[in-house]
Amino acid sequence: MIRNIYYYIVVVILLGQSCQSNKDFDGLRPDERLNTEIAAYYDQLVSAENGWIAYLFPEAGGGYTFKFYFDSENRIRMYADYNGTTASVAKESSYRLRATQVLSLYFDTYSYIHMLADPDPQISGGDAGKGRYSDFEFSIVSSSRDSIRLIGNLNKSELLLVRAKSGQGENFIQQVFKFNQEKLANFDRFTYYYNKLNVGGNTFQFTLNRDLKTVSFRGTGAIDSLAFFTEYATTANGIRFRKPLKVGNQQFETMQDININVPAGTGEFTLGNASAKLTNQADLLAREPQDATAMYMVKYQYFSETGFFIAGQEDAHRLQDIPGYAGIRFIPLRYVDGTDVFYLFYNNGQYYIGPGFNTQIDAQGVMRFTNFIGFDTNSASTITQEIADRITAFTRLALDPAGFYVYRNGRTGYDLVSVKDSKVWLRFY
């Protein structure tokens, strides 16, 4: 009897709790709540009358700027800052929002954004089979009315959407492309490699790398331990950093209103909200001696598109005049005996010729290419006098006994600056 009474009491309590739970629930079911959320994001994407500016940072590095126009029929028009054509000719494709494990934005037919993930190196400029380790399916991380942050579902590339303003119309990406080709290119036209940057009471050595789309800051004086680099994406009047530069209680995420005077060797711009002044100079600034060893010991083939810069002249040896020229590669430890090589590739990359040598790195981090062994080639019969003259001039400068200071400015990017003459430098990535 007691047992039956106890059972009755338990049942009554459970029924009471169930009834109370039902009374307490006055919201939407999970599937209804998710559908409401999806509808809200669709409305947010479509309602931006001037479209969205998008900054994409693939895992392979670099930063790329897009302009997106979403419509209510799951269609999207986009522009990209890859080249003059993608910046001016819209590409239309489809998109959708879908919830699997998390709410995601899918670009589900081939478009400009897919090019960075294309496995064909001729399309993406990346690795065969992988492209630039980018994405075209993104999970929504956070959002506000005017911005949406997303992360790639496969490669974890980062995508930021910013609601465009009234003056950022159909020609916005053309403005971005022009700014990169004209204003940002001025950083490579200075006479000397070294740029001294003063901002917020601090001094840095500053480098902007348009090949990798990175900026690097090396502190001097009280902040000489600071060594920072990050990718950037281009805007119509500056650049946006992938990660902020943090100095004490200051944080910088953008460079804007860039004004470079190449003949005077000066520059002015706004770093975050602070005014910054740049001076191009011959004298060496901050550096990290360990960069040389870090570059050499990684098993990697470093690529240079143009060879040497000399006094602001890109491709000083006119390598690009060679028919079918396909770049210079530095291959440490090319052979089992420890021989290193520089290869000049021509005939669209089918053939190569270059010097073999040994690399030495001293305690100060100076890299020297010594013990010239001779020229290595895979097709001696195709070497013209023009090719021979160009690679000889390149080799003579590369094997200068004074050697090079090494500056890291990206995950795989290094600049080699002549110890003897800071007007001479070579960029690898």
PDB file of C-alpha atoms in Angstrom, residues 123-392:
ATOM      1  CA  ILE A 123      43.900  29.776 -62.739  1.00  0.00           C
ATOM      2  CA  SER A 124      44.673  30.305 -59.073  1.00  0.00           C
ATOM      3  CA  GLY A 125      48.426  30.810 -59.010  1.00  0.00           C
ATOM      4  CA  GLY A 126      48.420  28.329 -56.139  1.00  0.00           C
ATOM      5  CA  ASP A 127      49.379  24.696 -55.619  1.00  0.00           C
ATOM      6  CA  ALA A 128      48.330  22.002 -58.063  1.00  0.00           C
ATOM      7  CA  GLY A 129      45.220  20.277 -56.740  1.00  0.00           C
ATOM      8  CA  LYS A 130      44.743  22.807 -53.913  1.00  0.00           C
ATOM      9  CA  GLY A 131      44.760  26.271 -55.424  1.00  0.00           C
ATOM     10  CA  ARG A 132      45.244  28.971 -52.815  1.00  0.00           C
ATOM     11  CA  TYR A 133      43.562  26.922 -50.071  1.00  0.00           C
ATOM     12  CA  SER A 134      40.505  29.104 -50.261  1.00  0.00           C
ATOM     13  CA  ASP A 135      36.801  28.357 -49.817  1.00  0.00           C
ATOM     14  CA  PHE A 136      33.424  28.925 -51.432  1.00  0.00           C
ATOM     15  CA  GLU A 137      31.306  27.615 -48.551  1.00  0.00           C
ATOM     16  CA  PHE A 138      31.440  29.727 -45.382  1.00  0.00           C
ATOM     17  CA  SER A 139      29.975  29.444 -41.886  1.00  0.00           C
ATOM     18  CA  ILE A 140      28.578  32.639 -40.393  1.00  0.00           C
ATOM     19  CA  VAL A 141      30.568  33.507 -37.269  1.00  0.00           C
ATOM     20  CA  SER A 142      29.027  36.828 -36.254  1.00  0.00           C
ATOM     21  CA  SER A 143      27.079  39.719 -37.713  1.00  0.00           C
ATOM     22  CA  SER A 144      25.792  43.211 -37.184  1.00  0.00           C
ATOM     23  CA  ARG A 145      23.627  45.337 -39.433  1.00  0.00           C
ATOM     24  CA  ASP A 146      26.583  46.469 -41.559  1.00  0.00           C
ATOM     25  CA  SER A 147      29.008  43.547 -41.402  1.00  0.00           C
ATOM     26  CA  ILE A 148      29.094  39.758 -41.447  1.00  0.00           C
ATOM     27  CA  ARG A 149      32.120  37.651 -40.485  1.00  0.00           C
ATOM     28  CA  LEU A 150      32.463  34.166 -41.950  1.00  0.00           C
ATOM     29  CA  ILE A 151      34.993  31.331 -41.978  1.00  0.00           C
ATOM     30  CA  GLY A 152      35.559  28.731 -44.695  1.00  0.00           C
ATOM     31  CA  ASN A 153      34.094  25.299 -44.020  1.00  0.00           C
ATOM     32  CA  LEU A 154      37.025  23.433 -45.629  1.00  0.00           C
ATOM     33  CA  ASN A 155      40.200  25.531 -45.448  1.00  0.00           C
ATOM     34  CA  LYS A 156      39.232  28.050 -42.751  1.00  0.00           C
ATOM     35  CA  SER A 157      39.858  31.068 -44.947  1.00  0.00           C
ATOM     36  CA  GLU A 158      38.355  34.284 -43.567  1.00  0.00           C
ATOM     37  CA  LEU A 159      35.668  36.338 -45.287  1.00  0.00           C
ATOM     38  CA  LEU A 160      34.402  39.717 -44.109  1.00  0.00           C
ATOM     39  CA  LEU A 161      31.353  41.367 -45.694  1.00  0.00           C
ATOM     40  CA  VAL A 162      30.901  45.105 -45.168  1.00  0.00           C
ATOM     41  CA  ARG A 163      27.757  46.913 -46.320  1.00  0.00           C
ATOM     42  CA  ALA A 164      28.769  49.258 -49.155  1.00  0.00           C
ATOM     43  CA  LYS A 165      28.055  52.970 -48.947  1.00  0.00           C
ATOM     44  CA  SER A 166      26.374  55.123 -51.569  1.00  0.00           C
ATOM     45  CA  GLY A 167      29.663  56.184 -53.174  1.00  0.00           C
ATOM     46  CA  GLN A 168      30.959  52.623 -53.482  1.00  0.00           C
ATOM     47  CA  GLY A 169      29.113  51.601 -56.634  1.00  0.00           C
ATOM     48  CA  GLU A 170      29.611  49.344 -59.634  1.00  0.00           C
ATOM     49  CA  ASN A 171      33.069  50.777 -60.340  1.00  0.00           C
ATOM     50  CA  PHE A 172      34.370  50.284 -56.801  1.00  0.00           C
ATOM     51  CA  ILE A 173      36.605  47.304 -57.628  1.00  0.00           C
ATOM     52  CA  GLN A 174      38.008  49.185 -60.625  1.00  0.00           C
ATOM     53  CA  GLN A 175      39.057  51.889 -58.167  1.00  0.00           C
ATOM     54  CA  VAL A 176      40.611  49.227 -55.921  1.00  0.00           C
ATOM     55  CA  PHE A 177      42.559  47.718 -58.818  1.00  0.00           C
ATOM     56  CA  LYS A 178      43.769  51.126 -59.993  1.00  0.00           C
ATOM     57  CA  PHE A 179      44.862  52.052 -56.471  1.00  0.00           C
ATOM     58  CA  ASN A 180      46.927  48.863 -56.232  1.00  0.00           C
ATOM     59  CA  GLN A 181      48.548  49.374 -59.644  1.00  0.00           C
ATOM     60  CA  GLU A 182      49.370  53.044 -59.118  1.00  0.00           C
ATOM     61  CA  LYS A 183      49.554  54.063 -55.460  1.00  0.00           C
ATOM     62  CA  LEU A 184      50.704  50.844 -53.767  1.00  0.00           C
ATOM     63  CA  ALA A 185      53.243  50.157 -56.504  1.00  0.00           C
ATOM     64  CA  ASN A 186      55.063  53.322 -55.401  1.00  0.00           C
ATOM     65  CA  PHE A 187      56.408  51.474 -52.359  1.00  0.00           C
ATOM     66  CA  ASP A 188      58.604  49.450 -54.752  1.00  0.00           C
ATOM     67  CA  ARG A 189      59.785  52.540 -56.635  1.00  0.00           C
ATOM     68  CA  PHE A 190      61.773  54.103 -53.813  1.00  0.00           C
ATOM     69  CA  THR A 191      65.534  54.333 -54.315  1.00  0.00           C
ATOM     70  CA  TYR A 192      66.417  52.330 -51.201  1.00  0.00           C
ATOM     71  CA  TYR A 193      64.908  49.247 -49.597  1.00  0.00           C
ATOM     72  CA  TYR A 194      64.571  50.656 -46.066  1.00  0.00           C
ATOM     73  CA  ASN A 195      61.469  52.605 -44.998  1.00  0.00           C
ATOM     74  CA  LYS A 196      61.436  54.319 -41.618  1.00  0.00           C
ATOM     75  CA  LEU A 197      57.902  54.795 -40.295  1.00  0.00           C
ATOM     76  CA  ASN A 198      56.962  57.138 -37.448  1.00  0.00           C
ATOM     77  CA  VAL A 199      53.532  56.805 -35.877  1.00  0.00           C
ATOM     78  CA  GLY A 200      52.060  57.240 -32.407  1.00  0.00           C
ATOM     79  CA  GLY A 201      55.433  58.058 -30.861  1.00  0.00           C
ATOM     80  CA  ASN A 202      57.021  54.823 -32.170  1.00  0.00           C
ATOM     81  CA  THR A 203      59.399  54.033 -35.008  1.00  0.00           C
ATOM     82  CA  PHE A 204      59.279  50.999 -37.298  1.00  0.00           C
ATOM     83  CA  GLN A 205      60.956  49.577 -40.303  1.00  0.00           C
ATOM     84  CA  PHE A 206      58.040  49.148 -42.681  1.00  0.00           C
ATOM     85  CA  THR A 207      57.698  46.942 -45.767  1.00  0.00           C
ATOM     86  CA  LEU A 208      54.733  46.456 -48.072  1.00  0.00           C
ATOM     87  CA  ASN A 209      54.870  43.354 -50.270  1.00  0.00           C
ATOM     88  CA  ARG A 210      52.447  43.513 -53.200  1.00  0.00           C
ATOM     89  CA  ASP A 211      53.307  39.985 -54.372  1.00  0.00           C
ATOM     90  CA  LEU A 212      52.220  38.363 -51.113  1.00  0.00           C
ATOM     91  CA  LYS A 213      49.902  41.211 -50.113  1.00  0.00           C
ATOM     92  CA  THR A 214      51.529  41.571 -46.732  1.00  0.00           C
ATOM     93  CA  VAL A 215      52.782  44.395 -44.554  1.00  0.00           C
ATOM     94  CA  SER A 216      55.555  44.004 -41.993  1.00  0.00           C
ATOM     95  CA  PHE A 217      56.508  46.201 -39.040  1.00  0.00           C
ATOM     96  CA  ARG A 218      59.780  45.849 -37.103  1.00  0.00           C
ATOM     97  CA  GLY A 219      60.040  48.027 -34.040  1.00  0.00           C
ATOM     98  CA  THR A 220      63.054  50.145 -33.179  1.00  0.00           C
ATOM     99  CA  GLY A 221      64.105  51.752 -29.926  1.00  0.00           C
ATOM    100  CA  ALA A 222      61.773  50.948 -27.038  1.00  0.00           C
ATOM    101  CA  ILE A 223      59.808  48.429 -29.145  1.00  0.00           C
ATOM    102  CA  ASP A 224      62.762  46.733 -30.863  1.00  0.00           C
ATOM    103  CA  SER A 225      61.410  43.303 -29.926  1.00  0.00           C
ATOM    104  CA  LEU A 226      58.274  43.824 -32.025  1.00  0.00           C
ATOM    105  CA  ALA A 227      58.218  41.886 -35.302  1.00  0.00           C
ATOM    106  CA  PHE A 228      54.817  41.736 -36.976  1.00  0.00           C
ATOM    107  CA  PHE A 229      53.490  40.877 -40.402  1.00  0.00           C
ATOM    108  CA  THR A 230      50.007  40.239 -41.709  1.00  0.00           C
ATOM    109  CA  GLU A 231      48.137  39.907 -44.981  1.00  0.00           C
ATOM    110  CA  TYR A 232      46.109  42.796 -46.325  1.00  0.00           C
ATOM    111  CA  ALA A 233      43.266  43.395 -48.769  1.00  0.00           C
ATOM    112  CA  THR A 234      43.118  46.563 -50.871  1.00  0.00           C
ATOM    113  CA  THR A 235      40.467  49.265 -50.608  1.00  0.00           C
ATOM    114  CA  ALA A 236      39.849  52.234 -52.893  1.00  0.00           C
ATOM    115  CA  ASN A 237      42.167  54.473 -50.845  1.00  0.00           C
ATOM    116  CA  GLY A 238      44.234  52.118 -48.682  1.00  0.00           C
ATOM    117  CA  ILE A 239      44.453  48.626 -47.257  1.00  0.00           C
ATOM    118  CA  ARG A 240      42.739  46.580 -44.527  1.00  0.00           C
ATOM    119  CA  PHE A 241      44.860  44.242 -42.366  1.00  0.00           C
ATOM    120  CA  ARG A 242      43.857  40.644 -41.760  1.00  0.00           C
ATOM    121  CA  LYS A 243      45.103  40.947 -38.161  1.00  0.00           C
ATOM    122  CA  PRO A 244      45.558  44.194 -36.233  1.00  0.00           C
ATOM    123  CA  LEU A 245      48.958  45.587 -35.304  1.00  0.00           C
ATOM    124  CA  LYS A 246      49.019  46.011 -31.520  1.00  0.00           C
ATOM    125  CA  VAL A 247      51.512  48.345 -29.847  1.00  0.00           C
ATOM    126  CA  GLY A 248      50.884  48.901 -26.154  1.00  0.00           C
ATOM    127  CA  ASN A 249      47.306  50.085 -25.843  1.00  0.00           C
ATOM    128  CA  GLN A 250      47.166  51.101 -29.511  1.00  0.00           C
ATOM    129  CA  GLN A 251      45.658  48.944 -32.239  1.00  0.00           C
ATOM    130  CA  PHE A 252      45.894  49.543 -35.987  1.00  0.00           C
ATOM    131  CA  GLU A 253      43.746  47.740 -38.575  1.00  0.00           C
ATOM    132  CA  THR A 254      43.900  49.946 -41.683  1.00  0.00           C
ATOM    133  CA  MET A 255      46.167  52.195 -43.756  1.00  0.00           C
ATOM    134  CA  GLN A 256      44.287  54.913 -45.624  1.00  0.00           C
ATOM    135  CA  ASP A 257      44.798  58.142 -47.561  1.00  0.00           C
ATOM    136  CA  ILE A 258      48.205  56.958 -48.770  1.00  0.00           C
ATOM    137  CA  ASN A 259      50.291  59.667 -50.413  1.00  0.00           C
ATOM    138  CA  ILE A 260      53.751  58.635 -51.663  1.00  0.00           C
ATOM    139  CA  ASN A 261      56.333  61.060 -53.085  1.00  0.00           C
ATOM    140  CA  VAL A 262      58.859  58.788 -54.789  1.00  0.00           C
ATOM    141  CA  PRO A 263      61.401  61.466 -55.853  1.00  0.00           C
ATOM    142  CA  ALA A 264      61.457  62.935 -52.338  1.00  0.00           C
ATOM    143  CA  GLY A 265      61.562  59.480 -50.722  1.00  0.00           C
ATOM    144  CA  THR A 266      58.674  60.284 -48.377  1.00  0.00           C
ATOM    145  CA  GLY A 267      55.157  59.169 -47.654  1.00  0.00           C
ATOM    146  CA  GLU A 268      52.191  60.079 -45.488  1.00  0.00           C
ATOM    147  CA  PHE A 269      49.086  58.102 -44.589  1.00  0.00           C
ATOM    148  CA  THR A 270      46.693  57.340 -41.767  1.00  0.00           C
ATOM    149  CA  LEU A 271      47.432  54.192 -39.765  1.00  0.00           C
ATOM    150  CA  GLY A 272      44.194  53.452 -37.959  1.00  0.00           C
ATOM    151  CA  ASN A 273      43.294  56.914 -36.659  1.00  0.00           C
ATOM    152  CA  ALA A 274      46.895  58.092 -36.296  1.00  0.00           C
ATOM    153  CA  SER A 275      48.954  60.145 -38.728  1.00  0.00           C
ATOM    154  CA  ALA A 276      52.022  58.289 -40.006  1.00  0.00           C
ATOM    155  CA  LYS A 277      55.095  59.598 -41.813  1.00  0.00           C
ATOM    156  CA  LEU A 278      57.467  57.456 -43.852  1.00  0.00           C
ATOM    157  CA  THR A 279      61.046  58.176 -44.949  1.00  0.00           C
ATOM    158  CA  ASN A 280      62.960  56.059 -47.450  1.00  0.00           C
ATOM    159  CA  GLN A 281      66.616  55.796 -46.410  1.00  0.00           C
ATOM    160  CA  ALA A 282      69.892  54.089 -47.224  1.00  0.00           C
ATOM    161  CA  ASP A 283      70.780  53.146 -43.656  1.00  0.00           C
ATOM    162  CA  LEU A 284      69.898  49.754 -42.256  1.00  0.00           C
ATOM    163  CA  LEU A 285      67.099  49.652 -39.719  1.00  0.00           C
ATOM    164  CA  ALA A 286      65.821  46.870 -37.451  1.00  0.00           C
ATOM    165  CA  ARG A 287      66.309  43.265 -38.519  1.00  0.00           C
ATOM    166  CA  GLU A 288      66.246  39.727 -37.156  1.00  0.00           C
ATOM    167  CA  PRO A 289      69.427  37.728 -37.873  1.00  0.00           C
ATOM    168  CA  GLN A 290      67.550  34.431 -37.495  1.00  0.00           C
ATOM    169  CA  ASP A 291      65.482  35.172 -40.614  1.00  0.00           C
ATOM    170  CA  ALA A 292      68.322  33.972 -42.839  1.00  0.00           C
ATOM    171  CA  THR A 293      68.505  30.548 -41.208  1.00  0.00           C
ATOM    172  CA  ALA A 294      64.723  30.266 -41.141  1.00  0.00           C
ATOM    173  CA  MET A 295      64.589  30.886 -44.882  1.00  0.00           C
ATOM    174  CA  TYR A 296      67.351  28.476 -45.774  1.00  0.00           C
ATOM    175  CA  MET A 297      66.428  25.505 -43.602  1.00  0.00           C
ATOM    176  CA  VAL A 298      62.822  25.135 -44.785  1.00  0.00           C
ATOM    177  CA  LYS A 299      62.437  22.700 -47.672  1.00  0.00           C
ATOM    178  CA  TYR A 300      60.883  25.082 -50.161  1.00  0.00           C
ATOM    179  CA  GLN A 301      61.381  26.469 -53.660  1.00  0.00           C
ATOM    180  CA  TYR A 302      61.342  30.266 -53.473  1.00  0.00           C
ATOM    181  CA  PHE A 303      59.997  32.194 -56.451  1.00  0.00           C
ATOM    182  CA  SER A 304      60.883  35.664 -57.739  1.00  0.00           C
ATOM    183  CA  GLU A 305      58.777  37.118 -60.503  1.00  0.00           C
ATOM    184  CA  THR A 306      61.129  39.885 -61.615  1.00  0.00           C
ATOM    185  CA  GLY A 307      64.573  39.311 -60.127  1.00  0.00           C
ATOM    186  CA  PHE A 308      66.511  42.292 -58.753  1.00  0.00           C
ATOM    187  CA  PHE A 309      65.227  45.757 -57.927  1.00  0.00           C
ATOM    188  CA  ILE A 310      67.960  48.379 -58.365  1.00  0.00           C
ATOM    189  CA  ALA A 311      67.312  51.977 -57.232  1.00  0.00           C
ATOM    190  CA  GLY A 312      63.558  51.552 -57.630  1.00  0.00           C
ATOM    191  CA  GLN A 313      63.743  49.872 -61.031  1.00  0.00           C
ATOM    192  CA  GLU A 314      61.865  46.588 -61.045  1.00  0.00           C
ATOM    193  CA  ASP A 315      63.342  43.751 -63.130  1.00  0.00           C
ATOM    194  CA  ALA A 316      66.622  45.611 -63.458  1.00  0.00           C
ATOM    195  CA  HIS A 317      68.124  42.854 -65.661  1.00  0.00           C
ATOM    196  CA  ARG A 318      65.058  42.811 -67.952  1.00  0.00           C
ATOM    197  CA  LEU A 319      64.446  39.139 -67.393  1.00  0.00           C
ATOM    198  CA  GLN A 320      60.855  39.518 -68.501  1.00  0.00           C
ATOM    199  CA  ASP A 321      62.068  40.389 -72.009  1.00  0.00           C
ATOM    200  CA  ILE A 322      63.181  36.769 -72.456  1.00  0.00           C
ATOM    201  CA  PRO A 323      60.602  34.897 -74.588  1.00  0.00           C
ATOM    202  CA  GLY A 324      58.595  32.555 -72.387  1.00  0.00           C
ATOM    203  CA  TYR A 325      60.243  33.807 -69.193  1.00  0.00           C
ATOM    204  CA  ALA A 326      58.602  32.132 -66.158  1.00  0.00           C
ATOM    205  CA  GLY A 327      60.489  33.506 -63.163  1.00  0.00           C
ATOM    206  CA  ILE A 328      63.530  32.840 -60.985  1.00  0.00           C
ATOM    207  CA  ARG A 329      63.607  30.084 -58.374  1.00  0.00           C
ATOM    208  CA  PHE A 330      65.966  29.741 -55.429  1.00  0.00           C
ATOM    209  CA  ILE A 331      66.209  26.061 -54.422  1.00  0.00           C
ATOM    210  CA  PRO A 332      68.281  25.486 -51.277  1.00  0.00           C
ATOM    211  CA  LEU A 333      69.996  22.075 -51.116  1.00  0.00           C
ATOM    212  CA  ARG A 334      68.974  21.236 -54.677  1.00  0.00           C
ATOM    213  CA  TYR A 335      71.444  18.371 -54.785  1.00  0.00           C
ATOM    214  CA  VAL A 336      72.429  15.785 -52.182  1.00  0.00           C
ATOM    215  CA  ASP A 337      75.959  17.192 -51.970  1.00  0.00           C
ATOM    216  CA  GLY A 338      74.512  20.438 -50.564  1.00  0.00           C
ATOM    217  CA  THR A 339      74.623  22.476 -53.769  1.00  0.00           C
ATOM    218  CA  ASP A 340      72.067  25.289 -53.996  1.00  0.00           C
ATOM    219  CA  VAL A 341      70.804  26.823 -57.248  1.00  0.00           C
ATOM    220  CA  PHE A 342      69.127  29.826 -58.792  1.00  0.00           C
ATOM    221  CA  TYR A 343      67.156  28.763 -61.873  1.00  0.00           C
ATOM    222  CA  LEU A 344      65.898  31.098 -64.565  1.00  0.00           C
ATOM    223  CA  PHE A 345      62.908  29.388 -66.213  1.00  0.00           C
ATOM    224  CA  TYR A 346      62.045  30.121 -69.848  1.00  0.00           C
ATOM    225  CA  ASN A 347      60.059  28.633 -72.738  1.00  0.00           C
ATOM    226  CA  ASN A 348      56.989  28.954 -70.463  1.00  0.00           C
ATOM    227  CA  GLY A 349      58.746  27.131 -67.664  1.00  0.00           C
ATOM    228  CA  GLN A 350      59.847  24.092 -69.659  1.00  0.00           C
ATOM    229  CA  TYR A 351      63.581  24.839 -69.562  1.00  0.00           C
ATOM    230  CA  TYR A 352      65.920  26.334 -66.986  1.00  0.00           C
ATOM    231  CA  ILE A 353      69.464  27.565 -66.523  1.00  0.00           C
ATOM    232  CA  GLY A 354      71.171  28.931 -63.427  1.00  0.00           C
ATOM    233  CA  PRO A 355      74.228  28.936 -61.202  1.00  0.00           C
ATOM    234  CA  GLY A 356      75.085  26.260 -58.665  1.00  0.00           C
ATOM    235  CA  PHE A 357      76.786  27.423 -55.445  1.00  0.00           C
ATOM    236  CA  ASN A 358      76.970  26.993 -51.680  1.00  0.00           C
ATOM    237  CA  THR A 359      75.171  29.197 -49.157  1.00  0.00           C
ATOM    238  CA  GLN A 360      76.840  30.491 -46.016  1.00  0.00           C
ATOM    239  CA  ILE A 361      75.123  32.295 -43.128  1.00  0.00           C
ATOM    240  CA  ASP A 362      77.292  34.039 -40.549  1.00  0.00           C
ATOM    241  CA  ALA A 363      76.563  34.838 -36.904  1.00  0.00           C
ATOM    242  CA  GLN A 364      75.085  38.235 -37.871  1.00  0.00           C
ATOM    243  CA  GLY A 365      72.564  36.564 -40.171  1.00  0.00           C
ATOM    244  CA  VAL A 366      74.233  37.683 -43.406  1.00  0.00           C
ATOM    245  CA  MET A 367      73.536  35.257 -46.263  1.00  0.00           C
ATOM    246  CA  ARG A 368      76.289  34.787 -48.858  1.00  0.00           C
ATOM    247  CA  PHE A 369      76.226  32.703 -52.013  1.00  0.00           C
ATOM    248  CA  THR A 370      79.746  31.360 -52.489  1.00  0.00           C
ATOM    249  CA  ASN A 371      81.820  28.709 -54.266  1.00  0.00           C
ATOM    250  CA  PHE A 372      80.316  29.156 -57.730  1.00  0.00           C
ATOM    251  CA  ILE A 373      80.243  25.683 -59.283  1.00  0.00           C
ATOM    252  CA  GLY A 374      78.981  26.500 -62.773  1.00  0.00           C
ATOM    253  CA  PHE A 375      75.707  26.770 -64.641  1.00  0.00           C
ATOM    254  CA  ASP A 376      73.155  23.980 -64.445  1.00  0.00           C
ATOM    255  CA  THR A 377      70.651  23.530 -67.298  1.00  0.00           C
ATOM    256  CA  ASN A 378      68.268  20.953 -68.675  1.00  0.00           C
ATOM    257  CA  SER A 379      68.484  22.123 -72.302  1.00  0.00           C
ATOM    258  CA  ALA A 380      71.795  23.668 -73.324  1.00  0.00           C
ATOM    259  CA  SER A 381      70.828  23.778 -77.014  1.00  0.00           C
ATOM    260  CA  THR A 382      67.986  26.265 -76.337  1.00  0.00           C
ATOM    261  CA  ILE A 383      70.104  28.877 -74.556  1.00  0.00           C
ATOM    262  CA  THR A 384      70.277  32.016 -76.660  1.00  0.00           C
ATOM    263  CA  GLN A 385      72.798  34.812 -76.234  1.00  0.00           C
ATOM    264  CA  GLU A 386      70.072  36.933 -74.632  1.00  0.00           C
ATOM    265  CA  ILE A 387      69.382  34.286 -71.998  1.00  0.00           C
ATOM    266  CA  ALA A 388      73.096  33.794 -71.363  1.00  0.00           C
ATOM    267  CA  ASP A 389      73.687  37.530 -70.926  1.00  0.00           C
ATOM    268  CA  ARG A 390      70.726  37.986 -68.564  1.00  0.00           C
ATOM    269  CA  ILE A 391      71.553  35.045 -66.297  1.00  0.00           C
ATOM    270  CA  THR A 392      75.225  36.034 -66.198  1.00  0.00           C
TER     271      THR A 392
END
